[in-house]
Short mmCIF file of C-alpha atoms in Angstrom, two decimals:
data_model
loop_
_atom_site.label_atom_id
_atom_site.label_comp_id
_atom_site.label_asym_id
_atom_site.label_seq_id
_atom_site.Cartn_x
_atom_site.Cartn_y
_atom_site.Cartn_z
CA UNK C 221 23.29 -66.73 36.33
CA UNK C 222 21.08 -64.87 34.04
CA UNK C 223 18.26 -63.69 35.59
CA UNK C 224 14.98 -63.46 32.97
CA UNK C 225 11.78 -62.21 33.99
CA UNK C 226 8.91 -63.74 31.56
CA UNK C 227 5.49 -62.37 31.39
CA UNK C 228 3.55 -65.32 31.56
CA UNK C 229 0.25 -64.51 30.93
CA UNK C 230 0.90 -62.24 27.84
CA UNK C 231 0.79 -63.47 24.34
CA UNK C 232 -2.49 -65.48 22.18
CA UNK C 233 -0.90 -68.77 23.63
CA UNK C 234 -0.03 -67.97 27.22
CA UNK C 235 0.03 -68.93 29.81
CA UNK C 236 0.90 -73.11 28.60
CA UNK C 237 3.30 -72.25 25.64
CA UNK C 238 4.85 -69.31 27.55
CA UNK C 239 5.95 -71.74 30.05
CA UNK C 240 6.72 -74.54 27.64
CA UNK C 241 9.58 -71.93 26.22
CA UNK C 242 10.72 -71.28 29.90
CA UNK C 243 10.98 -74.75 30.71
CA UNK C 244 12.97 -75.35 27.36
CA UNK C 245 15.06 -72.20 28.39
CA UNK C 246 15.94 -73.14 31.91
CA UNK C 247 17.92 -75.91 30.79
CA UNK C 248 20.62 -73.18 29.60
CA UNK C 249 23.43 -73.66 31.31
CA UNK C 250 23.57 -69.79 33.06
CA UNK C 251 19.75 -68.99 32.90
CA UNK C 252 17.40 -68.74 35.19
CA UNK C 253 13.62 -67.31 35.05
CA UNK C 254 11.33 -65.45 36.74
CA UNK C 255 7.84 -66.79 35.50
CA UNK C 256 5.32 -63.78 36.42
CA UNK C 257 1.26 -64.46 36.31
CA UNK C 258 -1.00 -65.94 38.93
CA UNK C 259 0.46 -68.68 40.97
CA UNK C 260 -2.46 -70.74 40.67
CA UNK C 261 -2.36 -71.41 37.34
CA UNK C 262 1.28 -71.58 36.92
CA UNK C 263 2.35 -74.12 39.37
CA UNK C 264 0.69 -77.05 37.74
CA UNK C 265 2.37 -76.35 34.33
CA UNK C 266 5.98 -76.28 35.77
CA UNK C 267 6.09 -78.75 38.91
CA UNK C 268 7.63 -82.00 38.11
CA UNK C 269 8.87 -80.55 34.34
CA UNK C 270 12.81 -80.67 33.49
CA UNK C 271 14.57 -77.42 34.32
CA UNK C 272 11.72 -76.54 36.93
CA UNK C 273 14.20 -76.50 39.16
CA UNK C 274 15.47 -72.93 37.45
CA UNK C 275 12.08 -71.36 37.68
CA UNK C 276 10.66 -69.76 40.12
CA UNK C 277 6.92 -68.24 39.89
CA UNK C 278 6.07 -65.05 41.42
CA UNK C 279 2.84 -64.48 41.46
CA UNK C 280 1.09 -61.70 39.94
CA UNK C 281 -2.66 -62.46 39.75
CA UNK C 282 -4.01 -59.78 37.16
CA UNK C 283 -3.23 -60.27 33.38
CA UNK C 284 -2.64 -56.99 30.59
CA UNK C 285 -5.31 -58.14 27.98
CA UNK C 286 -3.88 -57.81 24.12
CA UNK C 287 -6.66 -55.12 23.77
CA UNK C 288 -6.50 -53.20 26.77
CA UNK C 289 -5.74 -49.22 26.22
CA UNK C 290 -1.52 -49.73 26.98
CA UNK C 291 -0.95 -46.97 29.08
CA UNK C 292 -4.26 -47.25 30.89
CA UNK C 293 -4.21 -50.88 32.09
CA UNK C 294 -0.21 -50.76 33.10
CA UNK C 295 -1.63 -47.80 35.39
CA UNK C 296 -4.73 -49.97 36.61
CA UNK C 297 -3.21 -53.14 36.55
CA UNK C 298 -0.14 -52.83 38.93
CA UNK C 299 0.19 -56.64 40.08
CA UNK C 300 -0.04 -57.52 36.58
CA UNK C 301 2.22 -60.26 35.43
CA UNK C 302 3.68 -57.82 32.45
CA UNK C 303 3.91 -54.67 35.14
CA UNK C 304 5.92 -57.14 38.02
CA UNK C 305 8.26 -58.62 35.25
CA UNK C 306 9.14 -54.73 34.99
CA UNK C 307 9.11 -54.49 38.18
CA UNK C 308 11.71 -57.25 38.96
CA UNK C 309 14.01 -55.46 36.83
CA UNK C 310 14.13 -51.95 37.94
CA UNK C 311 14.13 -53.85 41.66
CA UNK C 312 17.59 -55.95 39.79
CA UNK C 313 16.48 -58.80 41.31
CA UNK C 314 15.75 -59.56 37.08
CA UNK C 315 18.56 -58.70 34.44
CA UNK C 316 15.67 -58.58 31.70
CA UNK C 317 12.19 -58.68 31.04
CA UNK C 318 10.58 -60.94 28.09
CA UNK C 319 7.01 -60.32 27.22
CA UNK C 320 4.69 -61.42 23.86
CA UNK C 321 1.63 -59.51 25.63
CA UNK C 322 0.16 -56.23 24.41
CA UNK C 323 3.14 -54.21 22.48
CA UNK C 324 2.10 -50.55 23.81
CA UNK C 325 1.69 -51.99 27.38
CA UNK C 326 4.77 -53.74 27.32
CA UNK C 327 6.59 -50.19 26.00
CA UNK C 328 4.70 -48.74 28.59
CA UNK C 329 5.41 -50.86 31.15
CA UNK C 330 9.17 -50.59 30.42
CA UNK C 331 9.08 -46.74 30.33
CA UNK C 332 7.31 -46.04 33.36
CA UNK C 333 8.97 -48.89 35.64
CA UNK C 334 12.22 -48.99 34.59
CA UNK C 335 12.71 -45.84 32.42
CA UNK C 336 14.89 -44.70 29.85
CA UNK C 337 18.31 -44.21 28.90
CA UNK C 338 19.95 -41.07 30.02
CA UNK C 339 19.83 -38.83 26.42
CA UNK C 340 17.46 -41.06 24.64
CA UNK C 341 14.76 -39.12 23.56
CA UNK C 342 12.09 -42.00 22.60
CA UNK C 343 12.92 -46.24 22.72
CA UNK C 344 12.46 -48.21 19.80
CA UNK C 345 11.51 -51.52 18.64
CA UNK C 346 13.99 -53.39 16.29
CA UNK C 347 14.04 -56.36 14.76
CA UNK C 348 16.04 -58.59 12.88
CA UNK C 349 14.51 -59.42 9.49
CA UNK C 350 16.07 -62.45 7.11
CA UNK C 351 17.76 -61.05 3.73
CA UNK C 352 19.35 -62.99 1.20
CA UNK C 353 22.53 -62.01 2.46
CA UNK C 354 21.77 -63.10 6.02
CA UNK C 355 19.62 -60.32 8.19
CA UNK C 356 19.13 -56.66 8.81
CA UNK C 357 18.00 -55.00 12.19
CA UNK C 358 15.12 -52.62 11.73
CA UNK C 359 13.87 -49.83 13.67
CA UNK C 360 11.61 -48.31 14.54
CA UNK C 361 9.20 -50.91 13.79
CA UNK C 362 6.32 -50.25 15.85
CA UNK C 363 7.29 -47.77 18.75
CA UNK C 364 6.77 -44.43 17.61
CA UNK C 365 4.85 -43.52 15.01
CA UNK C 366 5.63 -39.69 14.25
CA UNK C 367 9.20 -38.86 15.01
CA UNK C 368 11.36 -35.74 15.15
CA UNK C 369 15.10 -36.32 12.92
CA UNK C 370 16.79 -36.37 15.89
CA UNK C 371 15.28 -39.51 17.34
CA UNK C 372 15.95 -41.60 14.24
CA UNK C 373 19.18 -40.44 13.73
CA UNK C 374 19.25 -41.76 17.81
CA UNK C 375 17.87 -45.32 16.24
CA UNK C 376 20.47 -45.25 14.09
CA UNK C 377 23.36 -45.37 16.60
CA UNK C 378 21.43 -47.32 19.08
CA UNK C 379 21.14 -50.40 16.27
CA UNK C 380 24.47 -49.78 14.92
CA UNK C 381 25.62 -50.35 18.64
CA UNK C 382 23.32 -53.89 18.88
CA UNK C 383 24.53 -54.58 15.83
CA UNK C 384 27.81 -54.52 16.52
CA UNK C 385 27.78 -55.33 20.13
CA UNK C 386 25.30 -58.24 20.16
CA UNK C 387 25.03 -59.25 16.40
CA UNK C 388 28.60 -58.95 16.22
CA UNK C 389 28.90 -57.31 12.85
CA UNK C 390 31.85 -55.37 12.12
CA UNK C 391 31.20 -51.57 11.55
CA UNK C 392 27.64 -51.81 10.57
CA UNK C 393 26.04 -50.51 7.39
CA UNK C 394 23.46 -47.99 8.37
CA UNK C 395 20.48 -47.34 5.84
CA UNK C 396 17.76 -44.77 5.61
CA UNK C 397 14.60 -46.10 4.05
CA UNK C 398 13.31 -43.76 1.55
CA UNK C 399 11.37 -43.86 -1.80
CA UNK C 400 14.62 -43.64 -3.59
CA UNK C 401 18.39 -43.34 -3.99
CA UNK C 402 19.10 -39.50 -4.48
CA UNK C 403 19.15 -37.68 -0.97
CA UNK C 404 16.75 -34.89 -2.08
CA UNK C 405 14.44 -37.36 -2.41
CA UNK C 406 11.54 -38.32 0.20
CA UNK C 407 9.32 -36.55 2.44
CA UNK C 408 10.85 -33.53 4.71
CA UNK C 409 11.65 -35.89 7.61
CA UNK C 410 14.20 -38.02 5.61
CA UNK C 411 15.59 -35.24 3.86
CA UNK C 412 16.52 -33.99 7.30
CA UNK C 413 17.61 -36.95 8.67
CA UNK C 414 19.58 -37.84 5.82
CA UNK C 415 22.40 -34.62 6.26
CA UNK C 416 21.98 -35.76 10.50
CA UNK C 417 23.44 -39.16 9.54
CA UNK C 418 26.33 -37.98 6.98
CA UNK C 419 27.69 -35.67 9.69
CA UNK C 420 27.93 -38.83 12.44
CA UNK C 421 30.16 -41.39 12.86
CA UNK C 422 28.21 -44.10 11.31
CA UNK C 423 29.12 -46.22 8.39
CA UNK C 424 25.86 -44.22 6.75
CA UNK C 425 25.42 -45.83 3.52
CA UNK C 426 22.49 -43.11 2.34
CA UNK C 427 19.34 -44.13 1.28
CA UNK C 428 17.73 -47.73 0.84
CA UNK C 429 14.59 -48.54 -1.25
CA UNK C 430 12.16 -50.69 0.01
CA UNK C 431 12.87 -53.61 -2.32
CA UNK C 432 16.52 -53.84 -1.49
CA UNK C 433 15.51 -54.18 2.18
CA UNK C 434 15.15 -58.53 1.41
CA UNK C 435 18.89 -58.13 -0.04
CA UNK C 436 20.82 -57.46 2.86
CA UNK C 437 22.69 -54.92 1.50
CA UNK C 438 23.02 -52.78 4.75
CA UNK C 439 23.34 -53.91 8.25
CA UNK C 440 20.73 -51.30 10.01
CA UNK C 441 17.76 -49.79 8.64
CA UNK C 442 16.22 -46.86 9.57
CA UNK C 443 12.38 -45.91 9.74
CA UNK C 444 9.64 -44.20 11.76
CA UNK C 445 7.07 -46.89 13.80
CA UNK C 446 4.47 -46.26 11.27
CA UNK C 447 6.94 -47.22 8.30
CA UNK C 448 8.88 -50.32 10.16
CA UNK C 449 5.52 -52.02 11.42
CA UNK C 450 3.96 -51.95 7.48
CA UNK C 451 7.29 -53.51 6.17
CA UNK C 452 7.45 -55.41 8.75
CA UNK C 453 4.28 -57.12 8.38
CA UNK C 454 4.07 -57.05 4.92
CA UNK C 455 6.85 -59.12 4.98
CA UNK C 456 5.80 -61.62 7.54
CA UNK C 457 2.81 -61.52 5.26
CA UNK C 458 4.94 -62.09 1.80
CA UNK C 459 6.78 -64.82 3.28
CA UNK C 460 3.70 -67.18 4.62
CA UNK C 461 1.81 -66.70 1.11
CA UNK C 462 4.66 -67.52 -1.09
CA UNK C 463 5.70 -70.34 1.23
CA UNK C 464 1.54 -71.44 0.57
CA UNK C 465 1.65 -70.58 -3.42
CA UNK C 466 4.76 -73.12 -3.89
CA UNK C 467 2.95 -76.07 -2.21
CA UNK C 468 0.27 -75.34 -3.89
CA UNK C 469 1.40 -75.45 -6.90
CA UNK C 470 3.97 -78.51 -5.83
CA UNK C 471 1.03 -80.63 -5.43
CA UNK C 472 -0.48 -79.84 -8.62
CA UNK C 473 0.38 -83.45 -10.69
CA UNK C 474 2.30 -85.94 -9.93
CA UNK C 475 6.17 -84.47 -11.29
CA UNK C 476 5.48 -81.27 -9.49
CA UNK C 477 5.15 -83.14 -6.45
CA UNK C 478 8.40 -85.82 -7.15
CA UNK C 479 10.28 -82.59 -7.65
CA UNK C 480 9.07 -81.15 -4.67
CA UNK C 481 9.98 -83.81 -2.17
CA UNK C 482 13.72 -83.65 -4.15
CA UNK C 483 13.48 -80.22 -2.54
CA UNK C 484 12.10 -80.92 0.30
CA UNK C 485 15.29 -80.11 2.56
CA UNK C 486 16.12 -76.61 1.22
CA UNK C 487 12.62 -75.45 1.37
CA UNK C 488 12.70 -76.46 4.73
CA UNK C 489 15.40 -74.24 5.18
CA UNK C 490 13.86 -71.44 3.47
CA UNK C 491 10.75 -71.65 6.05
CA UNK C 492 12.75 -72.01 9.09
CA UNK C 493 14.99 -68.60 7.79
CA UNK C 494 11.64 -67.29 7.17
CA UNK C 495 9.78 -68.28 10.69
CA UNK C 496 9.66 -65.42 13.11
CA UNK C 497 9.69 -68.00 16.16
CA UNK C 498 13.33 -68.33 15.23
CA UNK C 499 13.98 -65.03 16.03
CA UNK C 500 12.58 -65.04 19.35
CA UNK C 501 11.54 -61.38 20.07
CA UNK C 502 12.62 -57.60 19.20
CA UNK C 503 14.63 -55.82 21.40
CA UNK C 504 13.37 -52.38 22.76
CA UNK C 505 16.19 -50.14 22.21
CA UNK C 506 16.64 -46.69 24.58
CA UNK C 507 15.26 -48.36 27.48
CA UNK C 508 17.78 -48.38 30.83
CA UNK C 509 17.77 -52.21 30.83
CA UNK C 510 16.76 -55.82 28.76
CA UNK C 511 12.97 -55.93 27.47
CA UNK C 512 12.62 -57.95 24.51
CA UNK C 513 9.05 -57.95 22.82
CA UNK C 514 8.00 -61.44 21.67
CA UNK C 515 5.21 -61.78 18.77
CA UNK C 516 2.27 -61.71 19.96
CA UNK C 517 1.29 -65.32 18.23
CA UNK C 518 4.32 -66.69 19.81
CA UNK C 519 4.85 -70.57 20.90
CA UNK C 520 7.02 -72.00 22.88
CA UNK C 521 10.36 -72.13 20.56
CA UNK C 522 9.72 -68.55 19.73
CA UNK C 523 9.25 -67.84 23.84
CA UNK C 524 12.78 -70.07 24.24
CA UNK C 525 14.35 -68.15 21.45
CA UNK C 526 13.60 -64.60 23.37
CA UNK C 527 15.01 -65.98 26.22
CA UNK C 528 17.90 -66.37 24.63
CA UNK C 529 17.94 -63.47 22.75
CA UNK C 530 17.49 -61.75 26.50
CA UNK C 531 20.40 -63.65 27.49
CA UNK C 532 23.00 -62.37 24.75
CA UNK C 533 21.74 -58.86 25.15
CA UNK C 534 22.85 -58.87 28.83
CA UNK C 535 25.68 -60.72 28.51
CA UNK C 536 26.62 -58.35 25.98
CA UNK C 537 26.08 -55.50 27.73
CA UNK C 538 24.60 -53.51 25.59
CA UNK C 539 22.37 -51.23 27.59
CA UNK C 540 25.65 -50.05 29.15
CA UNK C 541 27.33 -49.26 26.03
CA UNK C 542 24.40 -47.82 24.39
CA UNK C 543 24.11 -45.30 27.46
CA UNK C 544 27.99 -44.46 27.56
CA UNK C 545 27.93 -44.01 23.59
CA UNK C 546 24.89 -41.94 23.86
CA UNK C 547 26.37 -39.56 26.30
CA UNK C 548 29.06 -38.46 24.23
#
């Protein structure tokens, strides 16, 4: 069995649509959770419920607030429900943690309980964003905002390595996101990292502009925190007002509206590549186990999707290769 640790109590919805995804996820065949936050509370929502019988609840009776300072409250706040899901798996009695609390507390949290990988000089947070040719893994989208060129050249081989090991693309196409083409081109911190990559390994593909990101024409791209969380939320952003403009304009007369039921099934595709919840959560690269970061708006598919998401990465075993890969 999979063991998953779930922070109960941290997200805008918790704690009843954080355990709504648990339940939902406990009917996996080989998972079972760890549902951290105050017993209290918690016991009510899952007695009686289908796959109940998978959870257990261990109680942690303080809560990491979504605008706490991180590092602060993880210090304060030890029998938090976010700091024992951490906890449980530096203890191993978890094989991951899954969290859509506070995003700095949750890093922290993960850095100070179960630490690192050996050689990894900062973790990062990646995530998988829909293209037109399927999806690209992005990091560092939120983790670090200033970084040295040796740390994202170290994103790059960490998500070529996910990629590959858990995403199972062949030989991944690694990016740099620039403001252009030529590799002269950017500020000094992609210049540098830009002759780092072409003397590695990786299937470096040189530099990618931010409007080829939505074509998919590399498997990994590469960016500082500050960079990776604006595209990443203008794009969350893009995609819920052009998904708005074309029903508003659908329901404009009566043809508009015939034709729009006519397409009715693929734009219900489109949305559902679009929604975030079908992602489940972003996986924090660098650190010496499982912690996948869940939006922070997240419901209870998106909470059943990082579950699952948890699930591949340790049956996968990606933390392992990461570290061995990294050490050479």
């Amino acid at each position: 069995m999979t063991r998953i640790a779930v922070d109960a109590f941290g997200g805008d919805y918790a704690p009843e649509q954080i355990v709504e995804g648990a339940l939902l996820a406990a009917e996996l065949e080989d998972v079972s959770i760890l549902l951290t936050g105050d017993e209290g509370r918690l016991k009510p929502l899952v007695s009686g419920k289908a796959g109940s019988n998978r959870i257990e609840i261990v109680h942690a009776p303080e809560v990491v607030e979504m605008d706490d300072e991180p590092v602060a409250a993880v210090r304060a706040k030890r029998d938090s429900s976010l700091v024992k899901g951490a906890q449980l798996v530096r203890q191993g009695e978890a094989d991951a943690l899954v969290s859509a609390g506070n995003t700095g507390a949750t890093l922290a949290a993960a850095l100070f309980n179960i630490g690192r990988i050996k050689g990894v000089e900062r973790p990062a947070i990646s995530t998988i964003m829909p293209t037109a040719a399927g999806f690209s893994l992005v990091l560092d989208v939120g983790a670090n905002a200033d970084c040295r060129p040796s740390q994202l050249v170290q994103f790059a081989h960490m998500g070529s390595i996910y990629a590959s090991e858990v995403l199972k693309v062949h030989n991944p196409r690694v990016g740099l996101l620039n403001v252009s083409h030529e590799p002269g081109k950017g500020n000094q911190l992609a210049k540098e990292v830009y002759t780092l990559l072409q003397d590695t390994s990786l299937n470096f593909v040189g530099n990618v502009e931010g409007r080829e990101v939505p074509s998919g024409n590399v498997d990994v791209i590469v960016c500082d925190g500050f960079v990776g969380n604006i595209v990443l939320k203008f794009a969350e952003g893009l995609g819920a007002t052009l998904l708005g403009m074309i029903k508003e304009e659908a329901q404009r007369n009566l043809v508009r509206t015939a034709g729009a039921l006519l397409m009715k099934p693929g734009f219900r595709q489109i949305k559902k590549r679009m929604d975030p919840n079908e992602y489940g959560g972003a996986p924090l690269l660098g650190i010496d186990g499982v912690v996948i970061i869940a939006h922070g708006g997240s419901n209870a598919k998106a909470i059943y999707n990082a579950i699952r998401v948890a699930r591949e990465g340790v049956q996968n075993n990606y933390v392992q290769i990461i570290a061995e890969k990294m050490a050479r």
